[in-house]
XYZ file of N, CA and C in Angstrom:
600
model
N -35.951 52.626 -116.558
C -36.101 52.191 -117.949
C -34.994 51.223 -118.353
N -33.824 51.384 -117.778
C -32.722 50.480 -118.075
C -32.391 49.643 -116.849
N -32.054 48.378 -117.073
C -31.591 47.557 -115.973
C -30.274 48.135 -115.463
N -30.079 48.162 -114.147
C -28.840 48.735 -113.620
C -27.630 47.889 -114.000
N -26.507 48.558 -114.203
C -25.249 47.867 -114.417
C -24.515 47.765 -113.088
N -23.826 46.665 -112.884
C -23.070 46.433 -111.670
C -21.638 46.067 -112.024
N -20.704 46.509 -111.204
C -19.332 46.021 -111.286
C -19.278 44.743 -110.443
N -19.521 43.615 -111.078
C -19.651 42.358 -110.349
C -18.338 41.599 -110.214
N -17.269 42.085 -110.852
C -15.943 41.489 -110.690
C -14.967 42.590 -110.292
N -14.262 42.384 -109.194
C -13.226 43.308 -108.739
C -11.894 42.569 -108.751
N -10.854 43.213 -109.303
C -9.562 42.553 -109.445
C -8.433 43.515 -109.133
N -7.323 42.971 -108.628
C -6.148 43.783 -108.361
C -6.107 44.272 -106.937
N -5.169 45.178 -106.684
C -4.958 45.678 -105.330
C -5.902 46.836 -104.997
N -6.473 46.802 -103.816
C -7.125 47.977 -103.261
C -8.315 48.500 -104.020
N -9.402 47.736 -104.045
C -10.628 48.194 -104.691
C -11.797 47.642 -103.897
N -12.872 48.431 -103.781
C -13.997 47.968 -102.976
C -15.294 48.650 -103.384
N -16.403 47.964 -103.062
C -17.725 48.580 -103.038
C -17.945 49.144 -101.641
N -18.869 50.094 -101.525
C -19.231 50.614 -100.215
C -20.745 50.683 -100.078
N -21.216 50.412 -98.889
C -22.650 50.499 -98.565
C -23.508 49.630 -99.467
N -22.936 48.526 -99.940
C -23.693 47.585 -100.751
C -23.992 48.033 -102.162
N -23.400 49.137 -102.605
C -23.661 49.674 -103.945
C -22.630 49.126 -104.928
N -23.030 48.146 -105.745
C -22.117 47.510 -106.677
C -22.018 48.250 -108.016
N -22.707 49.378 -108.131
C -22.579 50.177 -109.346
C -21.435 51.195 -109.235
N -20.796 51.259 -108.056
C -19.692 52.197 -107.833
C -18.543 51.459 -107.153
N -17.309 51.832 -107.561
C -16.129 51.253 -106.925
C -15.187 52.369 -106.495
N -14.390 52.055 -105.476
C -13.451 53.000 -104.879
C -12.061 52.381 -104.861
N -11.057 53.163 -105.250
C -9.681 52.740 -105.103
C -9.194 53.049 -103.705
N -8.508 52.089 -103.086
C -8.123 52.259 -101.681
C -6.618 52.265 -101.458
N -5.823 51.722 -102.387
C -4.374 51.695 -102.196
C -3.653 51.961 -103.502
N -2.411 52.387 -103.370
C -1.518 52.569 -104.512
C -0.111 52.683 -103.960
N 0.877 52.226 -104.693
C 2.249 52.284 -104.184
C 2.986 53.528 -104.666
N 2.264 54.458 -105.312
C 2.885 55.701 -105.743
C 3.448 55.674 -107.148
N 3.384 54.538 -107.828
C 3.887 54.466 -109.196
C 2.742 54.691 -110.172
N 3.086 54.839 -111.442
C 2.057 54.988 -112.469
C 1.913 53.705 -113.266
N 2.561 52.630 -112.831
C 2.480 51.345 -113.509
C 1.044 50.850 -113.494
N 0.486 50.565 -114.666
C -0.922 50.172 -114.721
C -1.175 48.850 -114.023
N -0.133 48.058 -113.772
C -0.345 46.795 -113.072
C -0.812 47.033 -111.641
N -0.631 48.256 -111.112
C -1.065 48.560 -109.763
C -2.419 49.258 -109.734
N -3.031 49.436 -110.880
C -4.421 49.865 -110.891
C -5.295 48.668 -110.524
N -6.416 48.942 -109.936
C -7.379 47.892 -109.660
C -8.513 47.988 -110.670
N -9.082 46.857 -111.003
C -10.028 46.775 -112.113
C -11.399 46.317 -111.640
N -12.432 46.980 -112.152
C -13.825 46.599 -111.903
C -14.486 46.308 -113.246
N -15.126 45.159 -113.353
C -15.712 44.725 -114.624
C -17.204 44.481 -114.459
N -17.963 44.960 -115.428
C -19.385 44.643 -115.490
C -19.534 43.392 -116.359
N -19.140 42.258 -115.788
C -18.973 41.041 -116.590
C -20.288 40.381 -116.975
N -21.370 40.700 -116.258
C -22.646 40.046 -116.544
C -23.398 40.711 -117.701
N -22.899 41.869 -118.168
C -23.533 42.567 -119.281
C -22.594 42.486 -120.480
N -22.816 41.494 -121.327
C -21.956 41.246 -122.486
C -22.627 41.826 -123.731
N -21.873 42.654 -124.439
C -22.396 43.340 -125.625
C -21.810 42.698 -126.881
N -22.677 42.308 -127.810
C -22.213 41.622 -129.018
C -22.636 42.326 -130.305
N -23.758 43.044 -130.275
C -24.247 43.759 -131.458
C -24.933 45.042 -131.009
N -25.155 45.956 -131.958
C -25.969 47.128 -131.684
C -25.246 48.236 -130.943
N -26.058 49.165 -130.367
C -25.553 50.355 -129.685
C -25.707 50.198 -128.171
N -24.687 50.640 -127.445
C -24.695 50.544 -125.993
C -24.063 51.811 -125.427
N -24.798 52.496 -124.538
C -24.309 53.750 -123.976
C -24.309 53.683 -122.459
N -23.211 54.150 -121.849
C -23.141 54.231 -120.398
C -22.564 55.577 -119.989
N -22.859 55.946 -118.736
C -22.264 57.136 -118.130
C -21.436 56.714 -116.920
N -20.233 57.253 -116.846
C -19.359 57.043 -115.706
C -19.238 58.367 -114.947
N -19.649 58.386 -113.701
C -19.435 59.554 -112.852
C -18.143 59.333 -112.074
N -17.242 60.330 -112.112
C -15.890 60.071 -111.640
C -15.492 60.937 -110.445
N -14.612 60.377 -109.644
C -13.850 61.096 -108.628
C -12.385 60.798 -108.901
N -11.557 61.829 -108.933
C -10.165 61.609 -109.278
C -10.000 61.389 -110.774
N -9.060 60.513 -111.136
C -8.766 60.288 -112.552
C -8.704 58.797 -112.869
N -9.857 58.129 -112.847
C -9.881 56.713 -113.215
C -9.750 56.523 -114.725
N -9.772 55.287 -115.145
C -9.786 54.902 -116.558
C -11.066 54.098 -116.784
N -11.593 54.134 -118.006
C -12.741 53.299 -118.310
C -12.727 52.900 -119.781
N -13.369 51.756 -120.065
C -13.375 51.278 -121.435
C -14.109 49.959 -121.570
N -13.709 49.206 -122.612
C -14.324 47.906 -122.882
C -13.230 46.854 -123.012
N -13.598 45.626 -122.671
C -12.676 44.499 -122.793
C -13.476 43.236 -123.082
N -12.780 42.224 -123.529
C -13.449 40.957 -123.822
C -13.957 40.296 -122.547
N -15.120 39.649 -122.633
C -15.544 38.812 -121.508
C -14.632 37.610 -121.394
N -14.362 37.185 -120.178
C -13.446 36.064 -119.964
C -13.774 35.387 -118.638
N -13.252 34.182 -118.423
C -13.540 33.459 -117.173
C -13.126 34.261 -115.946
N -13.949 34.230 -114.919
C -13.715 35.062 -113.739
C -12.436 34.692 -113.000
N -11.974 33.441 -113.140
C -10.763 33.057 -112.409
C -9.532 33.822 -112.891
N -9.549 34.341 -114.109
C -8.423 35.130 -114.603
C -8.231 36.386 -113.761
N -9.323 36.957 -113.290
C -9.235 38.203 -112.539
C -8.643 38.017 -111.148
N -8.515 36.781 -110.700
C -7.955 36.529 -109.374
C -6.430 36.529 -109.375
N -5.806 36.653 -110.530
C -4.350 36.666 -110.601
C -3.794 37.926 -109.923
N -2.649 37.793 -109.307
C -2.052 38.901 -108.571
C -1.766 40.083 -109.492
N -2.104 41.284 -109.047
C -1.871 42.517 -109.804
C -2.501 42.458 -111.190
N -3.715 41.906 -111.272
C -4.368 41.813 -112.580
C -4.610 43.193 -113.168
N -4.340 43.326 -114.442
C -4.721 44.480 -115.245
C -4.797 44.011 -116.683
N -5.732 44.589 -117.450
C -5.809 44.244 -118.869
C -4.550 44.649 -119.620
N -3.739 45.540 -119.033
C -2.523 46.015 -119.692
C -1.245 45.521 -119.003
N -1.372 44.582 -118.099
C -0.213 43.971 -117.452
C 0.251 42.790 -118.313
N 1.412 42.937 -118.928
C 1.886 41.916 -119.868
C 2.108 40.558 -119.226
N 2.258 40.520 -117.914
C 2.428 39.239 -117.235
C 1.209 38.344 -117.404
N 0.069 38.933 -117.763
C -1.168 38.171 -117.864
C -1.620 37.924 -119.311
N -0.883 38.437 -120.275
C -1.349 38.350 -121.661
C -1.534 36.897 -122.117
N -0.579 36.033 -121.811
C -0.691 34.641 -122.262
C -1.902 33.957 -121.637
N -2.142 34.232 -120.364
C -3.294 33.633 -119.687
C -4.595 34.132 -120.293
N -4.651 35.429 -120.584
C -5.856 35.987 -121.187
C -6.100 35.384 -122.566
N -5.058 35.310 -123.387
C -5.226 34.783 -124.745
C -5.581 33.300 -124.747
N -5.205 32.591 -123.699
C -5.580 31.175 -123.609
C -7.086 31.010 -123.464
N -7.763 32.071 -123.027
C -9.224 32.043 -122.884
C -9.940 32.544 -124.131
N -9.180 32.852 -125.167
C -9.766 33.422 -126.390
C -10.769 32.458 -127.013
N -11.841 33.032 -127.551
C -12.839 32.251 -128.283
C -12.885 32.721 -129.731
N -13.576 31.977 -130.566
C -13.702 32.336 -131.979
C -14.452 33.650 -132.168
N -15.173 34.091 -131.141
C -15.938 35.332 -131.239
C -15.058 36.570 -131.092
N -13.824 36.408 -130.628
C -12.902 37.529 -130.482
C -12.353 37.906 -131.853
N -13.080 38.713 -132.570
C -12.725 39.075 -133.945
C -11.851 40.331 -133.926
N -10.800 40.340 -134.759
C -9.952 41.528 -134.869
C -8.870 41.560 -133.809
N -8.242 42.733 -133.655
C -7.097 42.874 -132.752
C -7.350 43.814 -131.578
N -8.502 44.481 -131.537
C -8.798 45.400 -130.438
C -9.576 44.628 -129.373
N -8.837 44.025 -128.437
C -9.484 43.208 -127.414
C -9.836 44.010 -126.170
N -9.146 45.115 -125.959
C -9.538 46.048 -124.911
C -9.075 47.440 -125.312
N -9.848 48.454 -124.954
C -9.407 49.837 -125.154
C -9.991 50.682 -124.031
N -9.238 51.725 -123.631
C -9.688 52.530 -122.498
C -9.328 53.995 -122.672
N -10.089 54.808 -121.968
C -9.938 56.261 -121.925
C -9.346 56.646 -120.578
N -8.324 57.510 -120.601
C -7.711 58.013 -119.372
C -8.333 59.342 -118.989
N -8.935 59.418 -117.814
C -9.551 60.672 -117.381
C -8.513 61.762 -117.128
N -7.304 61.388 -116.774
C -6.297 62.390 -116.429
C -5.997 63.321 -117.590
N -5.783 62.752 -118.779
C -5.411 63.573 -119.937
C -6.208 63.247 -121.187
N -7.073 62.266 -121.103
C -7.907 61.901 -122.246
C -7.273 60.924 -123.206
N -6.076 60.455 -122.921
C -5.378 59.598 -123.867
C -6.033 58.216 -123.987
N -5.722 57.571 -125.099
C -6.233 56.245 -125.448
C -5.152 55.196 -125.244
N -5.552 54.053 -124.695
C -4.710 52.860 -124.703
C -5.551 51.696 -125.216
N -4.933 50.824 -126.009
C -5.634 49.628 -126.471
C -4.619 48.513 -126.673
N -5.103 47.279 -126.659
C -4.213 46.149 -126.889
C -4.978 44.953 -127.435
N -4.265 44.146 -128.189
C -4.757 42.844 -128.635
C -4.092 41.721 -127.871
N -3.337 42.091 -126.788
C -2.633 41.132 -125.945
C -1.651 40.289 -126.755
N -1.116 40.873 -127.819
C -0.174 40.172 -128.707
C 1.078 41.033 -128.854
N 2.034 40.832 -127.968
C 3.249 41.641 -127.979
C 4.072 41.385 -129.230
N 4.153 40.139 -129.626
C 5.004 39.761 -130.766
C 4.633 40.508 -132.032
N 3.330 40.714 -132.254
C 2.873 41.394 -133.468
C 2.568 42.872 -133.234
N 2.969 43.374 -132.054
C 2.844 44.793 -131.723
C 1.420 45.306 -131.905
N 0.472 44.500 -131.463
C -0.934 44.889 -131.571
C -1.355 45.616 -130.299
N -0.780 46.824 -130.114
C -1.133 47.601 -128.943
C -0.582 49.012 -129.066
N -1.235 49.934 -128.354
C -0.761 51.311 -128.231
C -1.121 51.792 -126.830
N -0.197 52.517 -126.197
C -0.432 52.998 -124.848
C -0.333 54.510 -124.806
N -1.360 55.130 -124.190
C -1.351 56.560 -123.935
C -1.062 57.371 -125.208
N -1.907 57.192 -126.207
C -1.750 57.906 -127.473
C -2.847 58.956 -127.616
N -2.563 59.971 -128.417
C -3.530 61.035 -128.648
C -4.529 60.630 -129.724
N -5.688 61.256 -129.690
C -6.716 61.013 -130.694
C -7.503 62.311 -130.875
N -8.158 62.455 -132.007
C -8.855 63.696 -132.332
C -10.031 63.920 -131.392
N -10.052 65.056 -130.721
C -11.097 65.375 -129.768
C -10.716 65.094 -128.330
N -9.492 64.648 -128.125
C -9.024 64.236 -126.805
C -9.105 65.364 -125.786
N -9.687 65.067 -124.617
C -9.723 65.981 -123.477
C -9.683 65.165 -122.201
N -9.037 65.693 -121.175
C -9.089 65.087 -119.868
C -10.320 65.546 -119.107
N -10.449 65.094 -117.865
C -11.588 65.490 -117.047
C -11.190 65.457 -115.585
N -12.122 65.827 -114.709
C -11.803 65.960 -113.299
C -12.983 65.512 -112.453
N -12.759 65.480 -111.157
C -13.803 65.084 -110.215
C -15.097 65.864 -110.472
N -16.198 65.129 -110.537
C -17.495 65.736 -110.781
C -17.956 65.640 -112.219
N -17.024 65.363 -113.131
C -17.398 65.209 -114.540
C -18.081 63.859 -114.772
N -18.861 63.815 -115.831
C -19.492 62.571 -116.275
C -18.967 62.230 -117.663
N -18.421 61.030 -117.789
C -17.909 60.558 -119.070
C -18.906 59.564 -119.652
N -19.379 59.857 -120.857
C -20.248 58.944 -121.575
C -19.454 58.149 -122.591
N -19.829 56.898 -122.761
C -19.213 56.062 -123.791
C -20.299 55.364 -124.585
N -20.197 55.499 -125.903
C -21.132 54.838 -126.813
C -20.363 53.778 -127.590
N -20.693 52.529 -127.333
C -20.113 51.413 -128.084
C -21.070 51.056 -129.212
N -20.615 51.253 -130.421
C -21.410 50.970 -131.621
C -20.808 49.743 -132.294
N -21.419 48.600 -132.072
C -20.883 47.367 -132.636
C -21.380 47.107 -134.049
N -22.261 47.981 -134.558
C -22.599 47.933 -135.984
C -21.510 48.608 -136.804
N -20.967 49.706 -136.262
C -19.896 50.445 -136.933
C -18.507 50.086 -136.394
N -18.450 49.396 -135.267
C -17.181 48.960 -134.716
C -16.354 50.067 -134.095
N -16.995 50.953 -133.307
C -16.255 52.078 -132.746
C -16.788 52.461 -131.375
N -15.933 53.143 -130.602
C -16.296 53.695 -129.301
C -16.189 55.209 -129.374
N -17.259 55.915 -129.019
C -17.287 57.374 -128.997
C -17.360 57.846 -127.556
N -16.630 58.923 -127.242
C -16.564 59.437 -125.877
C -17.292 60.772 -125.781
N -18.025 60.969 -124.674
C -18.728 62.210 -124.363
C -18.250 62.711 -123.003
N -18.128 64.006 -122.861
C -17.777 64.627 -121.581
C -18.897 65.576 -121.197
N -19.578 65.264 -120.085
C -20.706 66.087 -119.638
C -21.704 66.331 -120.766
N -22.048 65.244 -121.470
C -23.018 65.231 -122.572
C -22.533 65.920 -123.844
N -21.269 66.288 -123.903
C -20.703 66.892 -125.113
C -19.823 65.870 -125.813
N -20.084 65.661 -127.090
C -19.333 64.652 -127.838
C -17.893 65.111 -128.074
N -16.940 64.285 -127.648
C -15.534 64.582 -127.908
C -15.064 63.992 -129.231
N -15.468 62.769 -129.527
C -15.053 62.142 -130.782
C -14.928 60.635 -130.627
N -14.464 60.004 -131.691
C -14.294 58.556 -131.713
C -12.961 58.202 -131.053
N -13.050 57.467 -129.967
C -11.856 57.042 -129.239
C -11.083 55.979 -130.022
N -11.817 54.987 -130.539
C -11.170 53.876 -131.237
C -12.160 53.215 -132.175
N -11.672 52.775 -133.333
C -12.492 51.981 -134.240
C -11.871 50.595 -134.385
N -12.482 49.761 -135.232
C -11.974 48.418 -135.436
C -12.424 47.401 -134.400
N -13.488 47.734 -133.642
C -13.980 46.810 -132.631
C -15.003 45.855 -133.232
N -14.922 44.589 -132.834
C -15.861 43.582 -133.318
C -15.899 42.418 -132.344
N -17.077 41.826 -132.190
C -17.213 40.716 -131.263
C -17.704 41.178 -129.910
N -17.601 40.322 -128.877
C -18.179 40.631 -127.572
C -17.275 41.503 -126.709
N -17.901 42.382 -125.910
C -17.178 43.244 -124.962
C -17.999 43.419 -123.694
N -17.297 43.795 -122.611
C -17.906 44.227 -121.360
C -17.351 45.600 -120.996
N -18.113 46.373 -120.226
C -17.605 47.627 -119.680
C -16.694 47.342 -118.496
N -15.694 48.205 -118.312
C -14.861 48.099 -117.120
C -14.297 49.464 -116.755
N -13.720 49.537 -115.547
C -13.044 50.746 -115.079
C -11.826 50.351 -114.265
N -10.802 51.202 -114.302
C -9.617 51.048 -113.461
C -9.559 52.212 -112.480
N -9.239 51.911 -111.228
C -9.110 52.956 -110.219
C -7.797 52.802 -109.466
N -7.259 53.943 -109.027
C -6.119 53.956 -108.118
C -6.568 54.653 -106.842
N -5.641 54.891 -105.948
C -6.000 55.486 -104.663
C -6.687 56.844 -104.852
N -7.674 57.103 -104.030
C -8.427 58.359 -104.018
C -9.272 58.573 -105.280
N -9.470 57.541 -106.072
C -10.368 57.683 -107.224
C -11.554 56.743 -107.054
N -12.636 57.088 -107.732
C -13.854 56.288 -107.676
C -14.611 56.486 -108.981
N -15.464 55.525 -109.305
C -16.248 55.638 -110.534
C -17.533 54.841 -110.383
N -18.613 55.398 -110.915
C -19.882 54.677 -110.962
C -20.274 54.478 -112.416
N -21.127 53.497 -112.650
C -21.556 53.169 -114.013
C -23.080 53.118 -114.060
N -23.636 53.639 -115.168
C -25.082 53.682 -115.331
C -25.418 53.668 -116.809
N -26.394 52.877 -117.194
C -26.846 52.849 -118.584
C -27.723 54.060 -118.881
N -27.824 54.409 -120.169
C -28.664 55.537 -120.545
C -28.781 55.678 -122.044
N -29.431 56.763 -122.447
C -29.565 57.122 -123.848
C -28.417 58.047 -124.248
N -27.793 57.842 -125.386
C -26.716 58.746 -125.808
C -27.240 60.136 -126.130
N -26.446 61.165 -125.850
C -26.855 62.526 -126.209
C -27.079 62.643 -127.715
N -27.995 63.468 -128.113
C -28.298 63.632 -129.534
C -27.517 64.808 -130.110
N -26.225 64.848 -129.787
C -25.362 65.914 -130.294
C -24.029 65.332 -130.709
């Protein structure tokens, strides 16, 4: 019923598809640090969301991250140690900004390890960012769990579900175009699939 989603852009160190399945990515390397610049990023760049409701399910192994970010030219993802939260890339990312990038929430993500929220507007000078902050309904998850995300661009918010149970609103203030993405480190994996949001 839904067209399949694919992670058609892979960026950073140690990330791969296996067996030709582009709906799932695997983390293959990590240097042992928790620096997000060493996470590898997978983007569903061909599915750009601008209005309405959009729901996906992420099936996880380990503790990946997932969220939404602005669509941008693919050459940006080829930069060394690319991450949406690596400040070394903020100027390059903002140089690709379009008039459609409304507001300050240009990317936001959910951490499977503890459920925390990170978001940024890629603007350090104006402190338009928060890393690893708590939010109402926050819960972590583990291998075998399914994380649902509902992007509501009519209301400007992202809601998170864990195994079809609504946790709460991860972030509000979203407007303009976004794509789904995931970050993986070593021994983690994530798949993406479109669907209908739970009615709870």
